[in-house]
Amino acid sequence: MKKQKLLIAVIGGHQCNAKVEQIAQEIGKKIAEVGAILVCGGLSGVMKAVSKGTKEAGGTTIGILPGENKKDANAYVDIAIPTGLGLARNTLVVRTADIIIALPGKYGTLSEIAFALNAGKTVLGIGAWNIKGVIKVKTPEGALRYINNKFIKKY
Amino acid sequence: MKKQKLLIAVIGGHQCNAKVEQIAQEIGKKIAEVGAILVCGGLSGVMKAVSKGTKEAGGTTIGILPGENKKDANAYVDIAIPTGLGLARNTLVVRTADIIIALPGKYGTLSEIAFALNAGKTVLGIGAWNIKGVIKVKTPEGALRYINNKFIKKY
Amino acid sequence: MKKQKLLIAVIGGHQCNAKVEQIAQEIGKKIAEVGAILVCGGLSGVMKAVSKGTKEAGGTTIGILPGENKKDANAYVDIAIPTGLGLARNTLVVRTADIIIALPGKYGTLSEIAFALNAGKTVLGIGAWNIKGVIKVKTPEGALRYINNKFIKKY
Amino acid sequence: MKKQKLLIAVIGGHQCNAKVEQIAQEIGKKIAEVGAILVCGGLSGVMKAVSKGTKEAGGTTIGILPGENKKDANAYVDIAIPTGLGLARNTLVVRTADIIIALPGKYGTLSEIAFALNAGKTVLGIGAWNIKGVIKVKTPEGALRYINNKFIKKY
């Protein structure tokens, strides 16, 4: 019998530019390296890039989908949760995660940041919505250093 | 057979100061006066003040509750919807409304603003979160004037 | 300040034959006559027939929809709640109601009966799924007589 | 890049007798042996016994919880999804699974059977609710033989 695994959510737009895509992929890789599981919305953009990063580094990825069909998940999702709840699934992405890393995104991402802060969870932001309570970090390394210090050492 | 009624959501903190309470109550009254139905989260603070305003002016109030028990609703709710969905009920408050008026609140209110803007709905703000896309108005009169011009005349 | 209204849910298939349609419409009428509010899934078949009955007798109807669009509601729904939750909205129909009347339907109706009994609510069945715990009645009159005796007199 | 994993849900009461517990544990073991992932409601009774079986055979377990707290999960859950959705989480257990195995349970289990059949999913029953559409099997071996023939060989 073992402890539950550490779950890190990465949130951000379903469209993103090349720079954000690279950051997302790098974060995904580091999540695998620290032995955590990635949880995300399972679709395109930031969600796909981070899933790719985690998978290619040998990690495990969970995609919590708004629709009813597992096939909606991007190709790097191991475990698809097709909620059928529409945008209300955003609350599940946040609740499932122990820590949230926010990248640039629109109002869907903002709703996840709000839910996470409301639930008292740690939200690290890299170029994300500038909301009071979000801890700004500059790089994937910075985000994972924070997580390592605050969560993994004591996990 | 008649058309569906116009539903106006008022969102804001479950705690509020006397000034915000007065604004909420005044908005509630005006919602009744234009013949719309109030939808809110059904609990305390802004939710209770606006419900009181609507009820005392003879209107109808809907409270979409996070819990499973109708008794959680404040005393001015006519129709209680006990969702049992926790914070995910915030998505329902927003979807049910044709227009949203936001007053001061914390992260729960922010999540509702984000969901509303994500769904392409009109959000009027009086002292609310300063998020791009929220239309700022200064008074209950200003909010209802906007609604009257844009929605009710053509409704 | 007044008490919350009594809400009666009527559940059943989104397709139904002429006989069931007539029963649904008759129940809808009686719900209006006792001063209760109808809650239903807001779509076609039993949901439409019962809404029609309630509206034509001057009552109020709530339709809790699976989709995100109020226009999905049948023409007799006053207050549409477009949940966007898919079938999970079935839990809301049941939670919102004080009493449930079940007519013939398929697995969606069965899920509502199960949720209602799980929540300890009274379920009256007219030709519905024969599940232990459902109270069988033979006619709309019988259903409303039961409701009148057990709920309305003491409400 | 690899395919999504096969997910098998096992549903049943949060209380169960020793015989059902043994059956659940045996099913859990076989789920691990065929390389599938177990999804369940994450709590006690059948959920705990099946999780134990899967974990002890080296498999992976997902618990989709009704509450907001991962600590509600039984000790054999690897990945806890704390939905905060109450009983509406039953819809997620079913949607997440590719196949559902039903053991004895009460109305919560019945709601899951109904949702699964409504979604057109395969439901195998061992001593479960006798609902039209449920495929009766007698033993854990029988259930897994069915799954192996119909799903895994072609998966």
Coordinates of C-alpha atoms in Angstrom, one line a residue:
Chain A
M1 CA 0.0 0.0 0.0
K2 CA 1.4 3.3 -1.0
K3 CA 0.6 7.0 -0.8
Q4 CA -1.4 8.8 -3.5
K5 CA 0.7 10.3 -6.1
L6 CA 1.5 14.1 -6.3
L7 CA -0.7 15.6 -9.1
I8 CA 0.3 18.8 -10.8
A9 CA -2.1 20.7 -13.1
V10 CA -1.0 22.8 -15.9
I11 CA -3.6 25.2 -17.3
G12 CA -3.6 27.6 -20.2
G13 CA -5.2 28.4 -23.5
H14 CA -6.3 25.8 -26.1
Q15 CA -4.4 27.9 -28.5
C16 CA -0.8 29.2 -27.8
N17 CA 2.2 30.6 -29.6
A18 CA 5.4 28.8 -30.1
K19 CA 7.1 30.3 -27.1
V20 CA 4.3 29.3 -24.7
E21 CA 4.2 25.8 -26.3
Q22 CA 7.9 25.4 -25.6
I23 CA 7.4 26.5 -22.0
A24 CA 4.5 24.1 -21.5
Q25 CA 6.5 21.2 -23.0
E26 CA 9.4 21.9 -20.7
I27 CA 7.1 22.0 -17.7
G28 CA 5.6 18.7 -18.7
K29 CA 9.1 17.2 -18.9
K30 CA 10.0 18.4 -15.5
I31 CA 6.7 17.0 -14.0
A32 CA 7.7 13.6 -15.2
E33 CA 11.2 14.0 -13.9
V34 CA 10.1 14.8 -10.3
G35 CA 7.8 11.7 -10.4
A36 CA 4.5 13.6 -10.3
I37 CA 1.5 13.0 -12.5
L38 CA 0.2 15.7 -14.9
V39 CA -3.4 16.6 -14.9
C40 CA -4.8 19.0 -17.5
G41 CA -7.9 19.7 -19.6
G42 CA -6.8 17.1 -22.2
L43 CA -7.3 19.1 -25.3
S44 CA -5.1 21.3 -27.6
G45 CA -2.7 24.2 -27.1
V46 CA -1.0 24.4 -23.7
M47 CA -2.8 21.1 -22.7
K48 CA -1.3 19.2 -25.6
A49 CA 2.2 20.7 -25.3
V50 CA 2.5 19.9 -21.6
S51 CA 1.1 16.4 -22.1
K52 CA 3.7 15.8 -24.9
G53 CA 6.4 16.9 -22.6
T54 CA 5.4 14.7 -19.8
K55 CA 4.8 11.6 -22.0
E56 CA 8.1 12.0 -23.8
A57 CA 9.9 12.1 -20.5
G58 CA 8.2 8.8 -19.4
G59 CA 5.6 10.3 -17.1
T60 CA 1.8 9.8 -16.8
T61 CA -0.8 12.2 -18.0
I62 CA -4.5 12.6 -17.1
G63 CA -6.8 14.6 -19.3
I64 CA -10.1 15.8 -17.8
L65 CA -12.3 16.5 -20.8
P66 CA -15.3 18.8 -21.1
G67 CA -17.0 16.4 -23.6
E68 CA -18.3 12.8 -23.4
N69 CA -15.8 11.3 -25.8
K70 CA -12.4 10.0 -24.9
K71 CA -11.3 10.5 -28.5
D72 CA -11.4 14.3 -27.8
A73 CA -8.2 13.9 -25.8
N74 CA -4.9 14.8 -27.4
A75 CA -2.6 12.0 -28.4
Y76 CA -0.4 12.3 -25.2
V77 CA -3.2 11.6 -22.7
D78 CA -2.9 8.3 -20.9
I79 CA -6.0 8.5 -18.8
A80 CA -8.9 10.4 -20.3
I81 CA -11.8 11.4 -18.0
P82 CA -14.6 12.4 -20.3
T83 CA -16.8 14.3 -17.9
G84 CA -19.6 15.5 -20.2
L85 CA -19.8 18.5 -17.8
G86 CA -18.7 21.2 -20.3
L87 CA -16.8 24.1 -18.6
A88 CA -17.8 22.9 -15.2
R89 CA -15.0 20.3 -15.7
N90 CA -12.6 23.2 -15.0
T91 CA -13.5 22.8 -11.3
L92 CA -12.4 19.1 -11.5
V93 CA -9.0 19.9 -13.1
V94 CA -8.3 22.2 -10.2
R95 CA -9.7 20.0 -7.4
T96 CA -7.7 17.0 -8.7
A97 CA -4.4 18.9 -8.6
D98 CA -2.3 19.4 -5.5
I99 CA -0.6 22.4 -7.2
I100 CA -1.5 24.4 -10.3
I101 CA 0.8 26.0 -12.8
A102 CA -0.9 28.7 -15.0
L103 CA 0.3 29.7 -18.4
P104 CA -1.2 32.3 -20.7
G105 CA -4.9 31.7 -21.5
K106 CA -8.3 33.3 -21.8
Y107 CA -11.3 33.3 -19.6
G108 CA -11.4 29.5 -19.2
T109 CA -7.9 29.7 -17.7
L110 CA -9.0 32.6 -15.5
S111 CA -11.9 30.5 -14.2
E112 CA -9.5 27.8 -13.2
I113 CA -7.2 30.3 -11.4
A114 CA -10.2 31.7 -9.5
F115 CA -11.4 28.2 -8.5
A116 CA -7.9 27.2 -7.4
L117 CA -7.4 30.3 -5.2
N118 CA -10.9 29.9 -3.9
A119 CA -10.0 26.4 -2.8
G120 CA -6.9 27.7 -1.1
K121 CA -4.5 25.9 -3.6
T122 CA -1.1 27.1 -4.6
V123 CA -1.1 28.7 -8.1
L124 CA 2.2 29.4 -9.8
G125 CA 1.9 31.8 -12.8
I126 CA 4.2 32.1 -15.8
G127 CA 2.9 34.9 -17.9
A128 CA -0.6 34.1 -16.7
W129 CA -3.5 36.3 -15.6
N130 CA -2.2 38.8 -13.0
I131 CA -4.5 38.0 -10.2
K132 CA -3.7 38.7 -6.6
G133 CA -2.8 35.4 -5.0
V134 CA -1.0 34.0 -8.0
I135 CA 2.7 33.4 -7.3
K136 CA 4.7 34.6 -10.3
V137 CA 7.6 32.6 -11.5
K138 CA 9.7 33.2 -14.6
T139 CA 10.7 29.9 -15.9
P140 CA 9.7 26.2 -15.8
E141 CA 12.8 25.7 -13.6
G142 CA 11.5 28.3 -11.2
A143 CA 8.1 26.7 -11.0
L144 CA 9.5 23.2 -10.4
R145 CA 12.1 24.6 -7.9
Y146 CA 9.2 26.1 -5.9
I147 CA 7.2 22.9 -6.1
N148 CA 10.2 20.8 -5.0
N149 CA 10.9 23.0 -2.0
K150 CA 7.3 23.4 -0.8
F151 CA 5.7 20.1 -1.8
I152 CA 8.0 17.2 -2.9
K153 CA 10.5 17.3 -0.1
K154 CA 7.8 16.9 2.4
Y155 CA 5.5 14.8 0.3
Chain B
M1 CA -47.9 30.0 -24.6
K2 CA -45.4 32.8 -23.7
K3 CA -41.8 33.6 -24.0
Q4 CA -39.3 32.6 -21.4
K5 CA -38.7 35.3 -18.8
L6 CA -35.6 37.5 -18.7
L7 CA -33.2 36.3 -16.0
I8 CA -30.7 38.6 -14.4
A9 CA -27.9 37.2 -12.2
V10 CA -26.4 39.3 -9.5
I11 CA -23.1 37.9 -8.2
G12 CA -20.9 39.0 -5.3
G13 CA -19.4 38.1 -2.0
H14 CA -21.2 36.1 0.7
Q15 CA -20.1 38.8 3.0
C16 CA -20.4 42.5 2.2
N17 CA -20.3 45.9 3.8
A18 CA -23.4 48.1 4.4
K19 CA -22.8 50.1 1.2
V20 CA -22.6 47.1 -1.0
E21 CA -25.6 45.6 0.7
Q22 CA -27.6 48.7 -0.1
I23 CA -26.5 48.7 -3.7
A24 CA -27.4 45.0 -4.0
Q25 CA -30.8 45.6 -2.5
E26 CA -31.5 48.5 -4.9
I27 CA -30.5 46.4 -7.9
G28 CA -32.8 43.7 -6.6
K29 CA -35.7 46.1 -6.5
K30 CA -35.1 47.3 -10.0
I31 CA -34.9 43.8 -11.3
A32 CA -38.4 43.3 -10.0
E33 CA -39.6 46.6 -11.4
V34 CA -38.5 45.7 -15.0
G35 CA -40.3 42.4 -14.7
A36 CA -37.2 40.2 -14.8
I37 CA -36.4 37.3 -12.6
L38 CA -33.5 37.3 -10.2
V39 CA -31.0 34.4 -10.2
C40 CA -28.3 34.3 -7.6
G41 CA -26.3 31.8 -5.5
G42 CA -29.0 31.8 -2.9
L43 CA -26.9 32.3 0.2
S44 CA -25.8 35.3 2.3
G45 CA -24.2 38.7 1.7
V46 CA -24.8 40.1 -1.7
M47 CA -27.0 37.2 -2.5
K48 CA -29.3 37.8 0.4
A49 CA -29.5 41.6 -0.1
V50 CA -30.4 41.4 -3.7
S51 CA -33.0 38.7 -3.1
K52 CA -34.5 40.9 -0.4
G53 CA -34.7 43.8 -2.8
T54 CA -36.4 41.8 -5.5
K55 CA -38.9 40.1 -3.1
E56 CA -39.9 43.3 -1.3
A57 CA -40.7 44.8 -4.7
G58 CA -42.9 41.9 -5.6
G59 CA -40.5 40.0 -7.9
T60 CA -39.4 36.4 -8.2
T61 CA -36.1 35.0 -7.0
I62 CA -34.1 31.9 -7.8
G63 CA -31.3 30.6 -5.6
I64 CA -28.9 28.1 -7.2
L65 CA -27.3 26.6 -4.1
P66 CA -23.9 24.7 -3.8
G67 CA -25.3 22.3 -1.2
E68 CA -28.0 19.6 -1.2
N69 CA -30.4 21.3 1.2
K70 CA -33.1 23.9 0.2
K71 CA -32.9 25.2 3.8
D72 CA -29.5 26.6 3.0
A73 CA -31.3 29.3 1.0
N74 CA -31.8 32.8 2.4
A75 CA -35.3 33.8 3.4
Y76 CA -36.0 35.7 0.2
V77 CA -35.5 32.8 -2.2
D78 CA -38.7 31.6 -3.9
I79 CA -37.3 28.8 -6.0
A80 CA -34.3 27.0 -4.5
I81 CA -32.2 24.7 -6.7
P82 CA -30.0 22.7 -4.3
T83 CA -27.4 21.4 -6.8
G84 CA -25.1 19.5 -4.5
L85 CA -22.3 20.4 -7.0
G86 CA -20.3 22.7 -4.7
L87 CA -18.5 25.5 -6.4
A88 CA -19.3 24.0 -9.8
R89 CA -22.8 25.5 -9.3
N90 CA -21.2 28.8 -10.2
T91 CA -21.3 27.7 -13.8
L92 CA -25.1 27.2 -13.5
V93 CA -25.8 30.7 -12.0
V94 CA -24.0 32.2 -15.0
R95 CA -25.5 29.9 -17.7
T96 CA -29.0 30.5 -16.3
A97 CA -28.7 34.2 -16.6
D98 CA -29.2 36.3 -19.7
I99 CA -27.2 39.2 -18.1
I100 CA -24.8 39.2 -15.1
I101 CA -24.3 42.1 -12.7
A102 CA -21.2 41.7 -10.6
L103 CA -20.6 43.4 -7.2
P104 CA -17.6 43.2 -5.0
G105 CA -16.6 39.6 -4.1
K106 CA -13.7 37.3 -3.8
Y107 CA -12.5 34.4 -5.9
G108 CA -15.9 32.7 -6.2
T109 CA -17.2 35.9 -7.8
L110 CA -14.1 36.0 -10.1
S111 CA -14.8 32.5 -11.2
E112 CA -18.4 33.5 -12.2
I113 CA -17.1 36.6 -14.1
A114 CA -14.7 34.4 -15.9
F115 CA -17.3 31.8 -16.8
A116 CA -19.7 34.5 -18.0
L117 CA -17.2 36.2 -20.2
N118 CA -16.1 32.8 -21.5
A119 CA -19.7 32.1 -22.5
G120 CA -19.9 35.4 -24.3
K121 CA -22.4 36.9 -21.8
T122 CA -22.8 40.6 -20.9
V123 CA -21.2 41.3 -17.5
L124 CA -21.9 44.7 -15.8
G125 CA -19.6 45.5 -12.9
I126 CA -20.2 47.9 -10.0
G127 CA -17.0 48.0 -7.9
A128 CA -16.3 44.4 -9.0
W129 CA -13.1 42.6 -10.2
N130 CA -11.5 44.8 -12.9
I131 CA -11.3 42.2 -15.6
K132 CA -11.1 43.1 -19.3
G133 CA -14.5 42.5 -20.8
V134 CA -16.5 43.7 -17.8
I135 CA -18.6 46.8 -18.5
K136 CA -18.2 49.2 -15.7
V137 CA -21.3 51.0 -14.4
K138 CA -21.5 53.3 -11.4
T139 CA -24.9 52.8 -9.9
P140 CA -27.9 50.4 -9.9
E141 CA -29.6 52.9 -12.1
G142 CA -26.8 52.8 -14.6
A143 CA -26.9 49.0 -14.7
L144 CA -30.6 48.8 -15.2
R145 CA -30.5 51.6 -17.8
Y146 CA -27.9 49.5 -19.8
I147 CA -30.1 46.4 -19.5
N148 CA -33.2 48.2 -20.5
N149 CA -31.6 49.7 -23.6
K150 CA -29.8 46.5 -24.7
F151 CA -32.1 43.7 -23.6
I152 CA -35.6 44.6 -22.5
K153 CA -36.7 46.9 -25.3
K154 CA -35.9 44.2 -27.7
Y155 CA -36.8 41.3 -25.5
Chain C
M1 CA -41.2 37.1 3.2
K2 CA -42.8 33.8 2.2
K3 CA -42.0 30.2 2.2
Q4 CA -40.4 28.5 -0.7
K5 CA -42.8 27.0 -3.2
L6 CA -43.6 23.3 -3.4
L7 CA -41.8 21.8 -6.4
I8 CA -43.0 18.6 -8.1
A9 CA -40.8 16.9 -10.7
V10 CA -42.4 14.8 -13.4
I11 CA -39.9 12.5 -15.2
G12 CA -40.3 10.2 -18.2
G13 CA -39.2 9.5 -21.7
H14 CA -38.3 12.1 -24.3
Q15 CA -40.6 10.1 -26.5
C16 CA -44.0 8.8 -25.4
N17 CA -47.2 7.4 -26.8
A18 CA -50.5 9.3 -26.9
K19 CA -51.8 7.7 -23.7
V20 CA -48.7 8.6 -21.7
E21 CA -48.8 12.1 -23.2
Q22 CA -52.4 12.5 -22.0
I23 CA -51.5 11.3 -18.5
A24 CA -48.5 13.7 -18.4
Q25 CA -50.6 16.6 -19.5
E26 CA -53.3 15.8 -16.9
I27 CA -50.7 15.6 -14.1
G28 CA -49.3 19.0 -15.3
K29 CA -52.7 20.5 -15.0
K30 CA -53.2 19.2 -11.5
I31 CA -49.8 20.5 -10.4
A32 CA -50.9 24.0 -11.4
E33 CA -54.2 23.5 -9.6
V34 CA -52.6 22.7 -6.3
G35 CA -50.4 25.7 -6.6
A36 CA -47.1 23.8 -6.9
I37 CA -44.4 24.5 -9.5
L38 CA -43.4 21.9 -12.1
V39 CA -39.8 21.0 -12.5
C40 CA -38.8 18.7 -15.4
G41 CA -36.0 18.1 -17.9
G42 CA -37.4 20.7 -20.2
L43 CA -37.3 18.8 -23.4
S44 CA -39.8 16.7 -25.5
G45 CA -42.1 13.7 -24.8
V46 CA -43.3 13.5 -21.2
M47 CA -41.4 16.7 -20.4
K48 CA -43.3 18.7 -23.0
A49 CA -46.7 17.2 -22.3
V50 CA -46.5 17.9 -18.6
S51 CA -45.2 21.4 -19.2
K52 CA -48.1 22.1 -21.5
G53 CA -50.6 20.9 -18.9
T54 CA -49.1 23.1 -16.2
K55 CA -48.9 26.2 -18.4
E56 CA -52.4 25.8 -19.8
A57 CA -53.7 25.7 -16.3
G58 CA -51.9 28.9 -15.4
G59 CA -49.0 27.4 -13.5
T60 CA -45.2 27.9 -13.6
T61 CA -42.7 25.5 -15.2
I62 CA -39.0 25.0 -14.7
G63 CA -37.0 23.1 -17.3
I64 CA -33.5 21.9 -16.2
L65 CA -31.8 21.3 -19.5
P66 CA -28.8 19.0 -20.3
G67 CA -27.4 21.5 -22.9
E68 CA -26.1 25.0 -22.7
N69 CA -28.8 26.7 -24.7
K70 CA -32.2 27.9 -23.4
K71 CA -33.7 27.5 -26.8
D72 CA -33.5 23.7 -26.3
A73 CA -36.4 24.1 -23.9
N74 CA -39.9 23.2 -25.1
A75 CA -42.3 26.0 -25.7
Y76 CA -44.0 25.6 -22.3
V77 CA -41.0 26.2 -20.1
D78 CA -41.1 29.5 -18.2
I79 CA -37.7 29.3 -16.5
A80 CA -35.0 27.4 -18.4
I81 CA -31.9 26.3 -16.5
P82 CA -29.3 25.4 -19.2
T83 CA -26.9 23.4 -17.1
G84 CA -24.4 22.2 -19.8
L85 CA -23.9 19.2 -17.6
G86 CA -25.3 16.6 -19.9
L87 CA -27.0 13.7 -18.1
A88 CA -25.6 14.8 -14.8
R89 CA -28.4 17.3 -14.9
N90 CA -30.7 14.4 -14.0
T91 CA -29.4 14.7 -10.4
L92 CA -30.5 18.4 -10.4
V93 CA -34.1 17.6 -11.5
V94 CA -34.4 15.2 -8.6
R95 CA -32.7 17.4 -6.0
T96 CA -34.8 20.4 -6.9
A97 CA -38.0 18.5 -6.5
D98 CA -39.8 17.9 -3.2
I99 CA -41.7 15.0 -4.8
I100 CA -41.1 13.0 -8.0
I101 CA -43.8 11.5 -10.2
A102 CA -42.3 8.9 -12.7
L103 CA -44.0 8.0 -15.9
P104 CA -42.7 5.4 -18.5
G105 CA -39.2 6.1 -19.7
K106 CA -35.9 4.5 -20.5
Y107 CA -32.5 4.5 -18.7
G108 CA -32.4 8.2 -18.2
T109 CA -35.7 8.0 -16.2
L110 CA -34.3 5.0 -14.3
S111 CA -31.3 7.1 -13.3
E112 CA -33.6 9.8 -11.9
I113 CA -35.6 7.2 -10.0
A114 CA -32.4 5.8 -8.5
F115 CA -31.1 9.2 -7.5
A116 CA -34.4 10.2 -6.0
L117 CA -34.7 7.0 -3.9
N118 CA -31.0 7.4 -2.9
A119 CA -31.8 10.9 -1.7
G120 CA -34.7 9.6 0.3
K121 CA -37.3 11.4 -1.7
T122 CA -40.8 10.2 -2.4
V123 CA -41.3 8.7 -5.9
L124 CA -44.7 8.0 -7.2
G125 CA -44.8 5.8 -10.3
I126 CA -47.5 5.5 -13.0
G127 CA -46.5 2.7 -15.3
A128 CA -42.9 3.5 -14.5
W129 CA -39.9 1.3 -13.8
N130 CA -40.8 -1.3 -11.2
I131 CA -38.1 -0.5 -8.7
K132 CA -38.5 -1.3 -5.0
G133 CA -39.2 1.9 -3.2
V134 CA -41.4 3.4 -5.9
I135 CA -45.0 4.0 -4.7
K136 CA -47.3 2.8 -7.5
V137 CA -50.4 4.9 -8.3
K138 CA -52.8 4.3 -11.1
T139 CA -53.9 7.7 -12.2
P140 CA -53.0 11.4 -12.1
E141 CA -55.8 11.8 -9.6
G142 CA -54.2 9.1 -7.4
A143 CA -50.8 10.8 -7.6
L144 CA -52.1 14.2 -6.6
R145 CA -54.3 12.8 -3.9
Y146 CA -51.2 11.2 -2.4
I147 CA -49.3 14.5 -2.7
N148 CA -52.2 16.5 -1.2
N149 CA -52.4 14.2 1.8
K150 CA -48.8 13.8 2.5
F151 CA -47.3 17.1 1.5
I152 CA -49.6 20.0 0.7
K153 CA -51.8 19.8 3.8
K154 CA -48.8 20.2 6.0
Y155 CA -46.7 22.3 3.7
Chain D
M1 CA 3.1 7.9 -28.1
K2 CA 0.8 5.2 -27.0
K3 CA -2.9 4.4 -26.8
Q4 CA -5.1 5.3 -23.9
K5 CA -5.3 2.5 -21.4
L6 CA -8.4 0.3 -21.0
L7 CA -10.4 1.4 -17.9
I8 CA -12.7 -0.9 -16.1
A9 CA -15.2 0.4 -13.5
V10 CA -16.4 -1.8 -10.7
I11 CA -19.5 -0.5 -8.9
G12 CA -21.3 -1.6 -5.9
G13 CA -22.3 -0.8 -2.3
H14 CA -20.2 1.2 0.1
Q15 CA -21.1 -1.6 2.5
C16 CA -20.8 -5.3 1.5
N17 CA -20.7 -8.7 3.1
A18 CA -17.6 -11.0 3.2
K19 CA -18.6 -12.9 0.1
V20 CA -19.1 -9.8 -2.1
E21 CA -15.9 -8.4 -0.7
Q22 CA -14.0 -11.5 -1.8
I23 CA -15.6 -11.3 -5.3
A24 CA -14.7 -7.6 -5.5
Q25 CA -11.1 -8.3 -4.5
E26 CA -10.8 -11.1 -7.0
I27 CA -12.1 -8.9 -9.8
G28 CA -9.6 -6.2 -8.8
K29 CA -6.8 -8.7 -9.1
K30 CA -7.8 -9.8 -12.5
I31 CA -8.1 -6.2 -13.7
A32 CA -4.5 -5.7 -12.9
E33 CA -3.6 -9.0 -14.5
V34 CA -5.1 -8.0 -17.9
G35 CA -3.2 -4.7 -17.7
A36 CA -6.3 -2.5 -17.4
I37 CA -6.8 0.4 -14.9
L38 CA -9.5 0.2 -12.3
V39 CA -11.9 3.1 -11.9
C40 CA -14.3 3.2 -8.9
G41 CA -15.9 5.6 -6.5
G42 CA -12.9 5.5 -4.2
L43 CA -14.7 4.9 -0.9
S44 CA -15.5 1.8 1.2
G45 CA -17.2 -1.5 0.7
V46 CA -17.0 -2.9 -2.8
M47 CA -14.9 0.2 -3.8
K48 CA -12.2 -0.6 -1.2
A49 CA -12.2 -4.3 -1.8
V50 CA -11.7 -4.0 -5.5
S51 CA -9.0 -1.3 -5.1
K52 CA -7.2 -3.6 -2.7
G53 CA -7.3 -6.5 -5.2
T54 CA -6.0 -4.3 -8.0
K55 CA -3.2 -2.7 -5.9
E56 CA -2.0 -6.0 -4.4
A57 CA -1.7 -7.4 -7.9
G58 CA 0.4 -4.4 -9.0
G59 CA -2.2 -2.5 -10.9
T60 CA -3.3 1.1 -10.9
T61 CA -6.4 2.4 -9.3
I62 CA -8.5 5.6 -9.8
G63 CA -11.0 6.8 -7.2
I64 CA -13.6 9.3 -8.4
L65 CA -14.8 10.8 -5.1
P66 CA -18.1 12.6 -4.3
G67 CA -16.4 15.0 -1.9
E68 CA -13.7 17.6 -2.1
N69 CA -11.0 15.9 -0.1
K70 CA -8.5 13.4 -1.5
K71 CA -8.2 12.0 2.0
D72 CA -11.7 10.5 1.7
A73 CA -10.2 7.9 -0.7
N74 CA -9.6 4.4 0.6
A75 CA -6.0 3.4 1.1
Y76 CA -5.7 1.6 -2.2
V77 CA -6.4 4.5 -4.5
D78 CA -3.5 5.7 -6.5
I79 CA -5.1 8.6 -8.2
A80 CA -7.9 10.4 -6.4
I81 CA -10.3 12.7 -8.3
P82 CA -12.1 14.7 -5.6
T83 CA -15.0 16.0 -7.7
G84 CA -17.0 17.9 -5.0
L85 CA -20.0 17.0 -7.2
G86 CA -21.8 14.7 -4.7
L87 CA -23.7 11.9 -6.3
A88 CA -23.4 13.5 -9.7
R89 CA -19.9 12.0 -9.6
N90 CA -21.6 8.7 -10.4
T91 CA -21.9 9.9 -14.0
L92 CA -18.2 10.4 -14.2
V93 CA -17.3 6.9 -12.9
V94 CA -19.4 5.5 -15.7
R95 CA -18.2 7.8 -18.4
T96 CA -14.6 7.2 -17.6
A97 CA -14.9 3.5 -17.9
D98 CA -14.9 1.5 -21.1
I99 CA -16.7 -1.4 -19.4
I100 CA -18.6 -1.5 -16.1
I101 CA -18.8 -4.5 -13.7
A102 CA -21.7 -4.2 -11.2
L103 CA -21.8 -6.0 -7.9
P104 CA -24.6 -5.8 -5.3
G105 CA -25.4 -2.3 -4.2
K106 CA -28.3 0.1 -3.4
Y107 CA -29.7 3.0 -5.3
G108 CA -26.4 4.7 -6.0
T109 CA -25.3 1.5 -7.8
L110 CA -28.6 1.5 -9.7
S111 CA -28.0 5.0 -10.8
E112 CA -24.6 4.0 -12.2
I113 CA -26.1 1.0 -14.0
A114 CA -28.8 3.3 -15.5
F115 CA -26.3 5.9 -16.6
A116 CA -24.0 3.2 -18.2
L117 CA -26.9 1.6 -20.1
N118 CA -28.1 5.0 -21.2
A119 CA -24.6 5.8 -22.5
G120 CA -24.6 2.5 -24.4
K121 CA -21.9 1.0 -22.4
T122 CA -21.4 -2.7 -21.6
V123 CA -22.5 -3.6 -18.0
L124 CA -21.7 -7.0 -16.6
G125 CA -23.6 -7.9 -13.4
I126 CA -22.6 -10.3 -10.7
G127 CA -25.5 -10.5 -8.3
A128 CA -26.4 -6.9 -9.2
W129 CA -29.7 -5.1 -9.9
N130 CA -31.6 -7.2 -12.4
I131 CA -32.1 -4.5 -15.0
K132 CA -32.8 -5.3 -18.6
G133 CA -29.6 -4.7 -20.5
V134 CA -27.2 -5.9 -17.8
I135 CA -25.3 -9.0 -18.9
K136 CA -25.3 -11.5 -16.1
V137 CA -22.1 -13.3 -15.3
K138 CA -21.5 -15.7 -12.4
T139 CA -17.9 -15.2 -11.4
P140 CA -15.0 -12.9 -11.6
E141 CA -13.5 -15.3 -14.1
G142 CA -16.6 -15.1 -16.3
A143 CA -16.5 -11.3 -16.2
L144 CA -12.9 -11.1 -17.2
R145 CA -13.4 -13.8 -19.9
Y146 CA -16.1 -11.7 -21.4
I147 CA -14.0 -8.6 -21.3
N148 CA -11.0 -10.4 -22.7
N149 CA -13.0 -11.7 -25.7
K150 CA -14.9 -8.5 -26.5
F151 CA -12.5 -5.7 -25.6
I152 CA -8.9 -6.6 -24.9
K153 CA -8.2 -8.8 -27.9
K154 CA -9.2 -6.0 -30.1
Y155 CA -8.1 -3.1 -27.9

